Short mmCIF file of C-alpha atoms and ligand atoms in Angstrom, two decimals:
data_model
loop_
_atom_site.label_atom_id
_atom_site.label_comp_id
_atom_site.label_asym_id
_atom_site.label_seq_id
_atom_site.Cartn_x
_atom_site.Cartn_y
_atom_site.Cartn_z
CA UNK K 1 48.41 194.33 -105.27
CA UNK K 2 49.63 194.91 -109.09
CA UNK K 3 46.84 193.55 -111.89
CA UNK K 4 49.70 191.50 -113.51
CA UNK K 5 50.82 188.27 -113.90
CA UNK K 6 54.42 187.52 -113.86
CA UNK K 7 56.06 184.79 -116.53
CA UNK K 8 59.58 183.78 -116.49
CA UNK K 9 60.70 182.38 -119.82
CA UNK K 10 62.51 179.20 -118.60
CA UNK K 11 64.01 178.71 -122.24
CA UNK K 12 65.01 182.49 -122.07
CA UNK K 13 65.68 183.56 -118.55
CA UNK K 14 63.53 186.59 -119.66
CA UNK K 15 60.41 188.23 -117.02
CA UNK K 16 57.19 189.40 -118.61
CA UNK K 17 54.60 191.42 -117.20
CA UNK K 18 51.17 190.60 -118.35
CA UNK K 19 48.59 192.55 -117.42
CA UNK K 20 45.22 190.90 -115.89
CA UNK K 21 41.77 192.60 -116.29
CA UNK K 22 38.70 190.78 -115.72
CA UNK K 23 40.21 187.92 -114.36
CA UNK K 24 41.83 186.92 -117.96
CA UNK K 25 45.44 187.70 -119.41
CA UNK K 26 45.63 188.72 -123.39
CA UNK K 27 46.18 185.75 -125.73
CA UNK K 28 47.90 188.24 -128.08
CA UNK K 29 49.80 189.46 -124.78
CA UNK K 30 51.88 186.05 -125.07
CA UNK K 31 52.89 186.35 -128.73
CA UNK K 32 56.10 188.69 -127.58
CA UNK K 33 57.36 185.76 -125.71
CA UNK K 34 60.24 184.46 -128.02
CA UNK K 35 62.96 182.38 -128.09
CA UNK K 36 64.55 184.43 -130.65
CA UNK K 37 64.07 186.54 -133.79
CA UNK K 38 62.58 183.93 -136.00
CA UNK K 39 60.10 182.79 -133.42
CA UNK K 40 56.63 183.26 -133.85
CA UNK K 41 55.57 184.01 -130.42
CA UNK K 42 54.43 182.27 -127.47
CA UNK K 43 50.62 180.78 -128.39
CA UNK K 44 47.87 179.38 -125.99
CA UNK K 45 46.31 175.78 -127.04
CA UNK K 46 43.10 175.48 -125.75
CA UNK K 47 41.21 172.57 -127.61
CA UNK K 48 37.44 172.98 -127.58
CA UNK K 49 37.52 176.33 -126.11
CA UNK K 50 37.59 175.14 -122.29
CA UNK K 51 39.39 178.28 -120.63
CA UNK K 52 39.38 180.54 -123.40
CA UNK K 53 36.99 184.12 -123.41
CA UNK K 54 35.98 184.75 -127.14
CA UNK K 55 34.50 187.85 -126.51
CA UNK K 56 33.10 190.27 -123.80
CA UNK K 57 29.22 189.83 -123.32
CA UNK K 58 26.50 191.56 -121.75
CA UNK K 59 23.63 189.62 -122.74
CA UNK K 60 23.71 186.39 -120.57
CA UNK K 61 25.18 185.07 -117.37
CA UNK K 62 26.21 182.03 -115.32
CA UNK K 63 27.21 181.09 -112.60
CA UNK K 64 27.37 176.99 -113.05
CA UNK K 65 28.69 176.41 -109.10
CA UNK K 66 25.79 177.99 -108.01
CA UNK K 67 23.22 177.71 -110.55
CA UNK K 68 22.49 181.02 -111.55
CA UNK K 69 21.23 182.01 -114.93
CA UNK K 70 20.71 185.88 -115.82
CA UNK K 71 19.14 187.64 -118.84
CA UNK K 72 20.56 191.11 -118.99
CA UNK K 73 21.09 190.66 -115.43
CA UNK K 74 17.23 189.43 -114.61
CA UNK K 75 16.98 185.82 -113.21
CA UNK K 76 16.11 183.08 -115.14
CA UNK K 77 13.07 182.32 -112.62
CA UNK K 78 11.84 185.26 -112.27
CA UNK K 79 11.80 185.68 -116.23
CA UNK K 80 9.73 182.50 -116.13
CA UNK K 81 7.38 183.53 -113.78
CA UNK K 82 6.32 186.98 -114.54
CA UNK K 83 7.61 187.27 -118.61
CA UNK K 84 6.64 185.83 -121.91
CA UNK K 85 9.08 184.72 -124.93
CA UNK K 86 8.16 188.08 -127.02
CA UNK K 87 8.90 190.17 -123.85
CA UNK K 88 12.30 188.29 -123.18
CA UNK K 89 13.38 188.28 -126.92
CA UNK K 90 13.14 191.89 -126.72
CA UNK K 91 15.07 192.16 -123.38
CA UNK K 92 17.47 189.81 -124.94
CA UNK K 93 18.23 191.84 -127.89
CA UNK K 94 17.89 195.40 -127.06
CA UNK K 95 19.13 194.73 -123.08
CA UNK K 96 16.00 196.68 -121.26
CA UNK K 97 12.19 195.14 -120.38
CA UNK K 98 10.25 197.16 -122.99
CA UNK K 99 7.75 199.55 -121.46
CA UNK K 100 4.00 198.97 -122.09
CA UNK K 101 3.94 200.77 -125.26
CA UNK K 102 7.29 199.51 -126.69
CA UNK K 103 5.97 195.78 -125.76
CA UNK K 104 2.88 196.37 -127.89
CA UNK K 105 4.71 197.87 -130.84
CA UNK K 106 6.98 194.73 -131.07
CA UNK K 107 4.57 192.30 -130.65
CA UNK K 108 2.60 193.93 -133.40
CA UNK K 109 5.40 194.10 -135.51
CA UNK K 110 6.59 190.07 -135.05
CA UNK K 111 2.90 189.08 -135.27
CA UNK K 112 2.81 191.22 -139.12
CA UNK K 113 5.74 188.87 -140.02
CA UNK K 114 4.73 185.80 -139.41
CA UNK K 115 4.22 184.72 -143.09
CA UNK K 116 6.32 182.72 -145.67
CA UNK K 117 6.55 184.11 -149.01
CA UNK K 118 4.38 181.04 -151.09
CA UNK K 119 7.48 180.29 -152.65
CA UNK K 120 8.99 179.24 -149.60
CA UNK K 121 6.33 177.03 -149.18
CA UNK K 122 6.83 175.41 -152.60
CA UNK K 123 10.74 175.58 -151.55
CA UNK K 124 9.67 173.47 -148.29
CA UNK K 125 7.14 171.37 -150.73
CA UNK K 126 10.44 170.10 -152.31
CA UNK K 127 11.68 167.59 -149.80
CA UNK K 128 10.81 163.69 -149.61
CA UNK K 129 7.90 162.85 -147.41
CA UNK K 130 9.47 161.79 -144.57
CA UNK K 131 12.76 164.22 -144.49
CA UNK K 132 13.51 165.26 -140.52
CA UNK K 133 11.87 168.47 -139.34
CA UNK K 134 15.12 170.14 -138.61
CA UNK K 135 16.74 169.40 -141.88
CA UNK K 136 13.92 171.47 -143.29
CA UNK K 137 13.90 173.82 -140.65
CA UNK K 138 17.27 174.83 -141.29
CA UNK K 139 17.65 174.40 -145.17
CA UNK K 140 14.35 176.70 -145.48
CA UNK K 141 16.23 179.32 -142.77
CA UNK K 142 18.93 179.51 -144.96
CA UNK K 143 16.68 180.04 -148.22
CA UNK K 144 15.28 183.63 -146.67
CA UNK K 145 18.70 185.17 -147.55
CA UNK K 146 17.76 185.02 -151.28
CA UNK K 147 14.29 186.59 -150.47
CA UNK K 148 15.68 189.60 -148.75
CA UNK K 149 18.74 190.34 -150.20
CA UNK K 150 18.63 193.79 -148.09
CA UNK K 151 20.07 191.85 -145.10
CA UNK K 152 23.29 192.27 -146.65
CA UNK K 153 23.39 195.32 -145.12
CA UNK K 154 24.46 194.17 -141.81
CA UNK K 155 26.23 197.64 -140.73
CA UNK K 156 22.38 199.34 -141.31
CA UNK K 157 21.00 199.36 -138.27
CA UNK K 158 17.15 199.81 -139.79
CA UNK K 159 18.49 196.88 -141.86
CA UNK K 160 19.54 194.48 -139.12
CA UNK K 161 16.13 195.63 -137.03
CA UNK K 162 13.88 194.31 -139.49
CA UNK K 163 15.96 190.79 -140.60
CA UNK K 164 15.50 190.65 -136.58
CA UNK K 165 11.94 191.12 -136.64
CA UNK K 166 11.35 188.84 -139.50
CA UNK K 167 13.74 186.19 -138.08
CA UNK K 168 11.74 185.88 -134.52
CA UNK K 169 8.68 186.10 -136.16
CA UNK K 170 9.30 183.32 -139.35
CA UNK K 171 10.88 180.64 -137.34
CA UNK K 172 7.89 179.66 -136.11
CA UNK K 173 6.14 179.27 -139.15
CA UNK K 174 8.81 177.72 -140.97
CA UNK K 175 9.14 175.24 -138.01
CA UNK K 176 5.69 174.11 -138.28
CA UNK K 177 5.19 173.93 -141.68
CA UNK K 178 8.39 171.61 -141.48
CA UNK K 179 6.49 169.72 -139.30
CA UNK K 180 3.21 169.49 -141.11
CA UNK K 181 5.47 168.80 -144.24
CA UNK K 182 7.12 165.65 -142.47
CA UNK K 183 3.59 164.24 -141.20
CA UNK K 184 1.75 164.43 -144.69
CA UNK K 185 -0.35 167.36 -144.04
CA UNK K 186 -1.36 170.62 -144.86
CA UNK K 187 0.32 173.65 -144.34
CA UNK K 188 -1.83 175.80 -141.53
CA UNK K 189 -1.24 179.86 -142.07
CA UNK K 190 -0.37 181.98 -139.71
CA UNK K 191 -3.38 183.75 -136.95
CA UNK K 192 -2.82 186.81 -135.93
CA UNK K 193 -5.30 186.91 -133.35
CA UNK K 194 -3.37 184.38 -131.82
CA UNK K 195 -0.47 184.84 -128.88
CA UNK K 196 3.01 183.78 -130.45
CA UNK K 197 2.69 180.46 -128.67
CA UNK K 198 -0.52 180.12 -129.37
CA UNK K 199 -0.53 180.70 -133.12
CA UNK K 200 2.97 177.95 -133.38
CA UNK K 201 0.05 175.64 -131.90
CA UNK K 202 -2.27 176.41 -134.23
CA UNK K 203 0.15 176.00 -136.99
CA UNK K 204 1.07 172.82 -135.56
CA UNK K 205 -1.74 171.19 -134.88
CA UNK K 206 -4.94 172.66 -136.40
CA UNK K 207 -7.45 170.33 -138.31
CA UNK K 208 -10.57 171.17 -140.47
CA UNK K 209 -11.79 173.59 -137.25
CA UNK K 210 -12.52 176.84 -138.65
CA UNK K 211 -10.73 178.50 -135.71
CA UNK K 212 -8.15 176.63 -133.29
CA UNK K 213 -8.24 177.23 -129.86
CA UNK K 214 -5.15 176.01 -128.16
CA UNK K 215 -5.23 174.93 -124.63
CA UNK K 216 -3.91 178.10 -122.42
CA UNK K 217 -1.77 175.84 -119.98
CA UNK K 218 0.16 174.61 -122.86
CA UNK K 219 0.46 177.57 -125.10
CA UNK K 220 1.53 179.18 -120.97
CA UNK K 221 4.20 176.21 -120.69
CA UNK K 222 5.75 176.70 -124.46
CA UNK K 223 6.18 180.18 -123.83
CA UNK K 224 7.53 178.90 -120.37
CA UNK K 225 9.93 176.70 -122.48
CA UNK K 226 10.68 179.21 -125.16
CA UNK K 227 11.85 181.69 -122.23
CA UNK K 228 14.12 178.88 -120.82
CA UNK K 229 16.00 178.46 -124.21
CA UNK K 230 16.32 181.77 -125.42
CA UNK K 231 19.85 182.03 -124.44
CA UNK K 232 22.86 180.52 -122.79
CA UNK K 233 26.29 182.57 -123.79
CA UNK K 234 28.79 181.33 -125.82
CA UNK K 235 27.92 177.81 -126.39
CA UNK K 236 28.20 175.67 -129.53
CA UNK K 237 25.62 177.13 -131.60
CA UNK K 238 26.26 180.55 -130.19
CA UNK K 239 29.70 180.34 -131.13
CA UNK K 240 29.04 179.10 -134.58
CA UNK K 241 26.71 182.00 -134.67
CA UNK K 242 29.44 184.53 -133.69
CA UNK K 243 32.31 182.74 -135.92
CA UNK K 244 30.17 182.73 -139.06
CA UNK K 245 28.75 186.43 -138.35
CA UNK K 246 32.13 187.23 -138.26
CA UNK K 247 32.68 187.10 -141.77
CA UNK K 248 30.24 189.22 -142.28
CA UNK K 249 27.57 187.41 -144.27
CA UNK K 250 23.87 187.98 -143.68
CA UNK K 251 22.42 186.95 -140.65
CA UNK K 252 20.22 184.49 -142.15
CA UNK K 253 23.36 181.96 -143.35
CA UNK K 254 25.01 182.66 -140.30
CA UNK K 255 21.88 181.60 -138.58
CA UNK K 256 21.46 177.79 -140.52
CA UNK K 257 25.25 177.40 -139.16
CA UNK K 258 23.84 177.94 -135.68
CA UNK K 259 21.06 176.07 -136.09
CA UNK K 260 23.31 172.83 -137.65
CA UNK K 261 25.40 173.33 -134.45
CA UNK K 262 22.29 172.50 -132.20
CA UNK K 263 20.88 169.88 -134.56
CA UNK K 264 23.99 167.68 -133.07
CA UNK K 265 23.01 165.18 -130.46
CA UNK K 266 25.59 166.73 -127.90
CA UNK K 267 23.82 170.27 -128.14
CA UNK K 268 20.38 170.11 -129.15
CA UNK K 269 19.35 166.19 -128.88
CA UNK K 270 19.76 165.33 -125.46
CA UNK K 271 16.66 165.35 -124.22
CA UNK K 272 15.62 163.16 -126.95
CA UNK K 273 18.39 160.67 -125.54
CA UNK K 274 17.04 160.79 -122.21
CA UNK K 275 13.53 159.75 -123.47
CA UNK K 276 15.29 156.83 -125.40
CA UNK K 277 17.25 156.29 -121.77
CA UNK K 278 13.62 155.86 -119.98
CA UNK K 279 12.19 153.87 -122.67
CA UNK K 280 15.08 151.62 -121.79
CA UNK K 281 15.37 151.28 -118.50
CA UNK K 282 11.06 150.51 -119.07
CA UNK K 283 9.90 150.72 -115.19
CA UNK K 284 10.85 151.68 -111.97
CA UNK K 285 12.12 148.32 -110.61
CA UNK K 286 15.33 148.50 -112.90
CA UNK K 287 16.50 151.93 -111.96
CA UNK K 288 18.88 150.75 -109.54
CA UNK K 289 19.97 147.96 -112.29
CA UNK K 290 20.53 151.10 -114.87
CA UNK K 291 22.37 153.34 -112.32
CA UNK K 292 24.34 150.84 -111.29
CA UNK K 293 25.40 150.46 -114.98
CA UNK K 294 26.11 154.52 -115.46
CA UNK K 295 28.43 154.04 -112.12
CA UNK K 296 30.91 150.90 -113.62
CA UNK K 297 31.40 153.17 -116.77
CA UNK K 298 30.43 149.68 -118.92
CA UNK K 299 29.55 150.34 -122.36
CA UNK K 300 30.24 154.63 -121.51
CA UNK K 301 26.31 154.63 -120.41
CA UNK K 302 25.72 157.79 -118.82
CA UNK K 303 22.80 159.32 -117.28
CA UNK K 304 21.46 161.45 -120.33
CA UNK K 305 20.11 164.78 -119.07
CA UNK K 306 22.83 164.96 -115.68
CA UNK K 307 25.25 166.75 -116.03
CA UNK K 308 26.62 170.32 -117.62
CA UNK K 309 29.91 171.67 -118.85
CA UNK K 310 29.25 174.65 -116.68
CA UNK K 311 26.41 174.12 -114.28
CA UNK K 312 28.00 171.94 -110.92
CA UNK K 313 25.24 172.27 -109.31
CA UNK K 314 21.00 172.06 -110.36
CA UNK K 315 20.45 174.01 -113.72
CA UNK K 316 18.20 176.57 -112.37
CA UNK K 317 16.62 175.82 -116.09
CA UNK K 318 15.60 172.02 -114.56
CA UNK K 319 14.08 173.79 -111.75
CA UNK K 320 11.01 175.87 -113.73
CA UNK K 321 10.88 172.81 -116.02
CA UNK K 322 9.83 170.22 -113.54
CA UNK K 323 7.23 172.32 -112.08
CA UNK K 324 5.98 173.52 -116.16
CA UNK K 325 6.05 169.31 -116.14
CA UNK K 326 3.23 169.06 -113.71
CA UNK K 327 1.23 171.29 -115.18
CA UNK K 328 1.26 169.97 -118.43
CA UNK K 329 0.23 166.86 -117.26
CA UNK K 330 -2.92 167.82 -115.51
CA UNK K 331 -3.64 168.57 -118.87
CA UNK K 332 -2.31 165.82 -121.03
CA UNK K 333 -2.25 163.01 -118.12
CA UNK K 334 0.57 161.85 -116.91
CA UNK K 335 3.95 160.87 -118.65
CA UNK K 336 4.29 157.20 -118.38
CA UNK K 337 7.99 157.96 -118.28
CA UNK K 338 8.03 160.43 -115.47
CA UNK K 339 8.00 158.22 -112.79
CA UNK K 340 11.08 156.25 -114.06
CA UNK K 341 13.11 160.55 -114.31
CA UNK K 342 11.32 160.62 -110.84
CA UNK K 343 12.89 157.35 -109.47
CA UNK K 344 16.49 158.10 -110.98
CA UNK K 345 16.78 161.62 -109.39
CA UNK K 346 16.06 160.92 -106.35
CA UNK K 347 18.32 157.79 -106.38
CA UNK K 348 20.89 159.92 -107.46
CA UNK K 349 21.10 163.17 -105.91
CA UNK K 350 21.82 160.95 -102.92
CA UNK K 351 24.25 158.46 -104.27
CA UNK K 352 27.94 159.32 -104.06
CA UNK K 353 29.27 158.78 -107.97
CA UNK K 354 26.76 161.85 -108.33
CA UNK K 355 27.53 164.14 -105.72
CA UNK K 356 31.40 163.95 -106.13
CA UNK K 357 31.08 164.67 -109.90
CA UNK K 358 28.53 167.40 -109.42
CA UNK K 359 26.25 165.62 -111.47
CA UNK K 360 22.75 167.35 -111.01
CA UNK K 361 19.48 167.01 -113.66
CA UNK K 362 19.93 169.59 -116.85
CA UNK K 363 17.37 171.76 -118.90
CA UNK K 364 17.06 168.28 -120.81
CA UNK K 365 16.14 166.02 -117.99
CA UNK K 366 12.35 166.71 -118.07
CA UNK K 367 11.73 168.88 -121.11
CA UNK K 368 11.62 165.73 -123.48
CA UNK K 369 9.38 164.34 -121.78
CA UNK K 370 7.28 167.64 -121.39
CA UNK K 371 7.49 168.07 -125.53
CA UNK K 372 6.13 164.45 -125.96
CA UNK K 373 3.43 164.53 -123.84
CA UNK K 374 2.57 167.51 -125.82
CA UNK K 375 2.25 165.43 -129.04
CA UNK K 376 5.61 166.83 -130.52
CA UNK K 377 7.94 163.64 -132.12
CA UNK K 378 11.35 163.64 -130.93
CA UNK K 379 12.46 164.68 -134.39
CA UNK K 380 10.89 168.23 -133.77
CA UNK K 381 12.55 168.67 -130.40
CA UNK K 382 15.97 170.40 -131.69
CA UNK K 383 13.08 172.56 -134.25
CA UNK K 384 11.39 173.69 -130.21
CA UNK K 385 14.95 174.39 -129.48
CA UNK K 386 16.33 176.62 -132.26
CA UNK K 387 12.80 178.45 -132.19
CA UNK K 388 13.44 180.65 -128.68
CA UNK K 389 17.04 180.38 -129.50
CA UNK K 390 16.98 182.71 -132.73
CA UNK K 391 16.87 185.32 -130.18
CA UNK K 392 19.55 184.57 -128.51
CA UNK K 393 21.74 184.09 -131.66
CA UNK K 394 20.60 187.53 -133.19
CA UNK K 395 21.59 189.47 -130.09
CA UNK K 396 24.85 187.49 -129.60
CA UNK K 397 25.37 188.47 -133.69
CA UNK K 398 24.65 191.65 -133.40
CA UNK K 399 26.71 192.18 -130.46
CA UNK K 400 29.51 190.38 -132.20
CA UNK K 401 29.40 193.11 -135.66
CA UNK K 402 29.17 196.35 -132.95
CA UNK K 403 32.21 195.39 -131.27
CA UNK K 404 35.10 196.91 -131.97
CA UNK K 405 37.69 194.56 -130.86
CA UNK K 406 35.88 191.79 -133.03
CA UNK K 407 37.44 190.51 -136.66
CA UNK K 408 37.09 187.57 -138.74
CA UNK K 409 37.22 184.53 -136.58
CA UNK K 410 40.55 182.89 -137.08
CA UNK K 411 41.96 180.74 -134.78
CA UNK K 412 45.31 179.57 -134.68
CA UNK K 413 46.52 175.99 -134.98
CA UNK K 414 49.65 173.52 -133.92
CA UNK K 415 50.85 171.90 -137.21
CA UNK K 416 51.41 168.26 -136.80
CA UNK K 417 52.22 167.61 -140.74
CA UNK K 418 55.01 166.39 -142.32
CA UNK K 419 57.90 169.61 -143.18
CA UNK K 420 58.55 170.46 -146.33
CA UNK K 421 58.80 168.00 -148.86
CA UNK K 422 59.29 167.21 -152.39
CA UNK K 423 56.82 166.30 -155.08
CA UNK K 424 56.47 162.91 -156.16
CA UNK K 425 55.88 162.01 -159.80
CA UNK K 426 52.33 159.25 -160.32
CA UNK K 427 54.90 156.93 -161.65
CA UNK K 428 57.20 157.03 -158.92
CA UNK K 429 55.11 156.46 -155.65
CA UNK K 430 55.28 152.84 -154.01
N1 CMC E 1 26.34 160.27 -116.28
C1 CMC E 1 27.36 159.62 -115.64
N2 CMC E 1 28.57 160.14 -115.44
C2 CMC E 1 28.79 161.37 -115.92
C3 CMC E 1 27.79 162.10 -116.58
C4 CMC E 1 26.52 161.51 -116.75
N3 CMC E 1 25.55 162.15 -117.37
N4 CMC E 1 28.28 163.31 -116.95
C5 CMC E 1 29.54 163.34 -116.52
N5 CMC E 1 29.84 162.16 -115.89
C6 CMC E 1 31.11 161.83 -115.22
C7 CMC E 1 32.19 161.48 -116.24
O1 CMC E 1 32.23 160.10 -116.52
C8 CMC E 1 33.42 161.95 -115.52
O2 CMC E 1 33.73 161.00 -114.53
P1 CMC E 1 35.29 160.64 -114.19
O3 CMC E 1 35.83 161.90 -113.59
O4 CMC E 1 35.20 159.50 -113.25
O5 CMC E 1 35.91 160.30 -115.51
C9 CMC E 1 32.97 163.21 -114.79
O6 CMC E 1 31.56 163.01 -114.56
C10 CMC E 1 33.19 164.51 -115.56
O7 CMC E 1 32.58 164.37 -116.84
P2 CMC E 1 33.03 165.11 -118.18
O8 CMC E 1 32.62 164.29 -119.35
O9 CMC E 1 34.49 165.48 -118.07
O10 CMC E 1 32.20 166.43 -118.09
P3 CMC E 1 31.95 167.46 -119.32
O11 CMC E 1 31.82 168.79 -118.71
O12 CMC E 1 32.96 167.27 -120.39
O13 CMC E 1 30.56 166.94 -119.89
C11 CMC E 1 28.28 166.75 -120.41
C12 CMC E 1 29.36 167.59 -119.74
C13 CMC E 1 26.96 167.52 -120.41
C14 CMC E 1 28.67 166.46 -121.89
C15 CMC E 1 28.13 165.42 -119.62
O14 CMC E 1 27.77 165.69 -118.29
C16 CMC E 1 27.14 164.46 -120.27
O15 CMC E 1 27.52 163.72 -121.18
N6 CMC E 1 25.84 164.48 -119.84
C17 CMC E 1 24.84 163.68 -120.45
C18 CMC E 1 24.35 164.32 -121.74
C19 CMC E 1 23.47 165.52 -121.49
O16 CMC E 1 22.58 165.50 -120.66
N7 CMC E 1 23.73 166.60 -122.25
C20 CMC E 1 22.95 167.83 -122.16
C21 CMC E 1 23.75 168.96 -121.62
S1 CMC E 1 22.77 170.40 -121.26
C22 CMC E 1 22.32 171.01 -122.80
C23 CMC E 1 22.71 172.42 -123.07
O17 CMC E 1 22.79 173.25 -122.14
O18 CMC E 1 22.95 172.72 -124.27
#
């Protein structure tokens, strides 16, 4: 069996071989499919991306019919079981677990990072009281390109190592002090004593104690969460990512683009929308009421936090969540809310509309409601996102600027304009 597809040219009468690898024909394969002379070429319109590979990838995979999630080929579980974020950030970006050794060198060198320059802080000072964490967040991201101007040098590899290490190790901090910023108080430095999770709690949440201790089962879930989000191929902010990256600015700008992308509500905010959803639908008696509502399509309500673009069946990321969930709430006490997510899954995993449409619960079903019974406003839940996801975007970057069939991201377009036409003088228009 040849590895080709065969296209007639029904305009033309003319036969083209294309050939297949990977399960994908060449875009750029298409382009000597003409009419005649003058045409351009034969083009593929793919709005949104749906069927389209951007790029080979050997950092993440899927498999959304049957729920699989891999980190350089590790499962997503098993990550969250045995790993921590620090140990999967490294497997993420340099492809291998790190030995003993290697593990302790990295950590050491994120943990000697974690500070902000003090006039990043006055930077951060600079925006009104009550300005959303992730504005901040990002903005401030953006700002570390004019402290380290050596990240220009995106083709050093020493170079990209250390924006790396300073990235993983800063967003953090700048992610807390956005959130101290937006609450009124002081910004908490840095404890190197501290796990990575546990210092971002300290940061957070630290008072006039001399030394914060963060609870262990919730610094344990964070980095539980942080492992979760660390990656996810080529979605929105990915892509973004890889498209600005492309043009080969430093990987701090590139980064605020990514992080922009996932401060939309259709990327990063869901899970907030599924607490507003429960908040809603205010006890367990109306669930039927509110499902009933999702199923007639009135008013487009959906049920926020079912449902993926690529996972048809249970996102194995819901899975470790809803178990993190319980523990979390032996500390914290119970989510008022979780008994209405309870009530709605279970209604419907068994009801029909669901099953048909392969609508199962999604990394944001339960981690909202995880992140508030942790204390965190909903405002900082795309900040918890973007956090664990630096990762990903610096190895998807990186891999991006090594490969060699990569250029400046330029898609093509379908013009829909009026032709050519002339000029009309002020005076002269009606
Ligand atoms: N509730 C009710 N019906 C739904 C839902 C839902 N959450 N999601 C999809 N459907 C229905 C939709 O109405 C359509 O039905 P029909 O065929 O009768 O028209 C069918 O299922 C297919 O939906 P679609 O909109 O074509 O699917 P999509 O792949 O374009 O959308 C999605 C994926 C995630 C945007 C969508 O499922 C959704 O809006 N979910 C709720 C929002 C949400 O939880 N988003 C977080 C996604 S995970 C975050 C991440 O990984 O970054």
């Amino acid at each position: 069996m040849a590895d080709t597809l065969s296209v007639v040219d029904n305009r033309t009468g003319k036969k083209y071989e294309l050939p297949i690898q990977d399960g994908t024909i060449r875009a750029m394969d298409l382009r000597q499919i003409k009419t005649g002379p003058d045409d351009f070429g034969m083009m593929t319109y793919d709005p949104a991306f749906l069927n389209t590979a951007s790029c080979r990838s050997a950092i993440t995979y899927i498999d959304g019919d049957k729920g699989i999630l891999l980190y350089r080929g590790y499962p997503i579980e098993e990550l969250a079981e045995h790993s921590d974020y620090l140990e999967t950030a490294y497997l993420i970006l340099f492809g291998e677990l790190p030995t003993a050794s290697q593990l302790q060198a990295w950590t050491h060198e994120i943990t000697i990072h974690t500070m902000l320059h003090e006039n990043v802080k006055k930077f951060m000072d600079g925006f009104q009281y009550d300005a959303h964490p992730m504005g901040i967040f990002l903005s401030t991201v953006g700002v570390l390109s004019t402290f380290y101007p050596d990240a220009k040098q995106i083709f050093d590899k020493g170079s990209r190592l250390h924006q790396t290490r300073r990235l993983i190790a800063k967003v953090p901090s700048i992610a807390a002090y956005a959130f101290r910023h937006s609450i009124g108080r002081p910004y908490i430095y840095p404890d190197n004593e501290l796990s990575f999770t546990a210092n971002f709690l300290n940061m957070l949440f630290k008072m006039t104690e001399l030394k914060y201790q963060p609870n262990p089962v919730l610094a344990r879930a964070l980095d539980v969460l942080f492992i979760l989000h660390a990656d996810h191929e080529q979605n929105c902010s990915t892509s973004a990512m890889r498209n600005i990256g492309s043009s080969h600015v430093d990987p701090y700008s590139a980064l605020v683009g990514a992080a922009a992308a996932l401060y939309g509500p259709l990327h990063g905010g869901a899970n907030e929308a599924v607490l507003r959803m429960l908040k809603e639908i205010g006890s367990v008696d109306r669930v039927p009421e509110f499902i009933k509502r999702v199923k007639s399509g009135e008013g487009g309500v959906r049920l926020m936090g079912f449902g993926h673009r690529v996972y048809k069946s249970y996102d194995p990321r819901a899975k470790v969540i809803k178990r993190i969930a319980d523990l979390v709430f032996t500390v914290t006490g119970r989510n008022p809310l979780l008994q209405i997510a309870l009530e709605l899954e279970r209604i419907a995993l068994q009801d029909e509309y669901f099953i048909s449409r392969k609508l199962y619960p999604n990394v944001d079903f339960y981690s909202g409601l995880i992140y508030q019974a942790m204390g965190f406003p909903v405002e900082m839940f795309p900040v918890l996102f973007a956090i664990p996801r630096t990762a990903g975007w610096i190895a998807q970057w990186e891999e991006m600027l090594l490969d060699q069939e990569q250029k400046i991201a330029r898609p093509r377009q379908i013009y829909t304009g009026p032709k050519v036409r002339e000029y009309v003088p002020r005076d002269k228009r009606s």
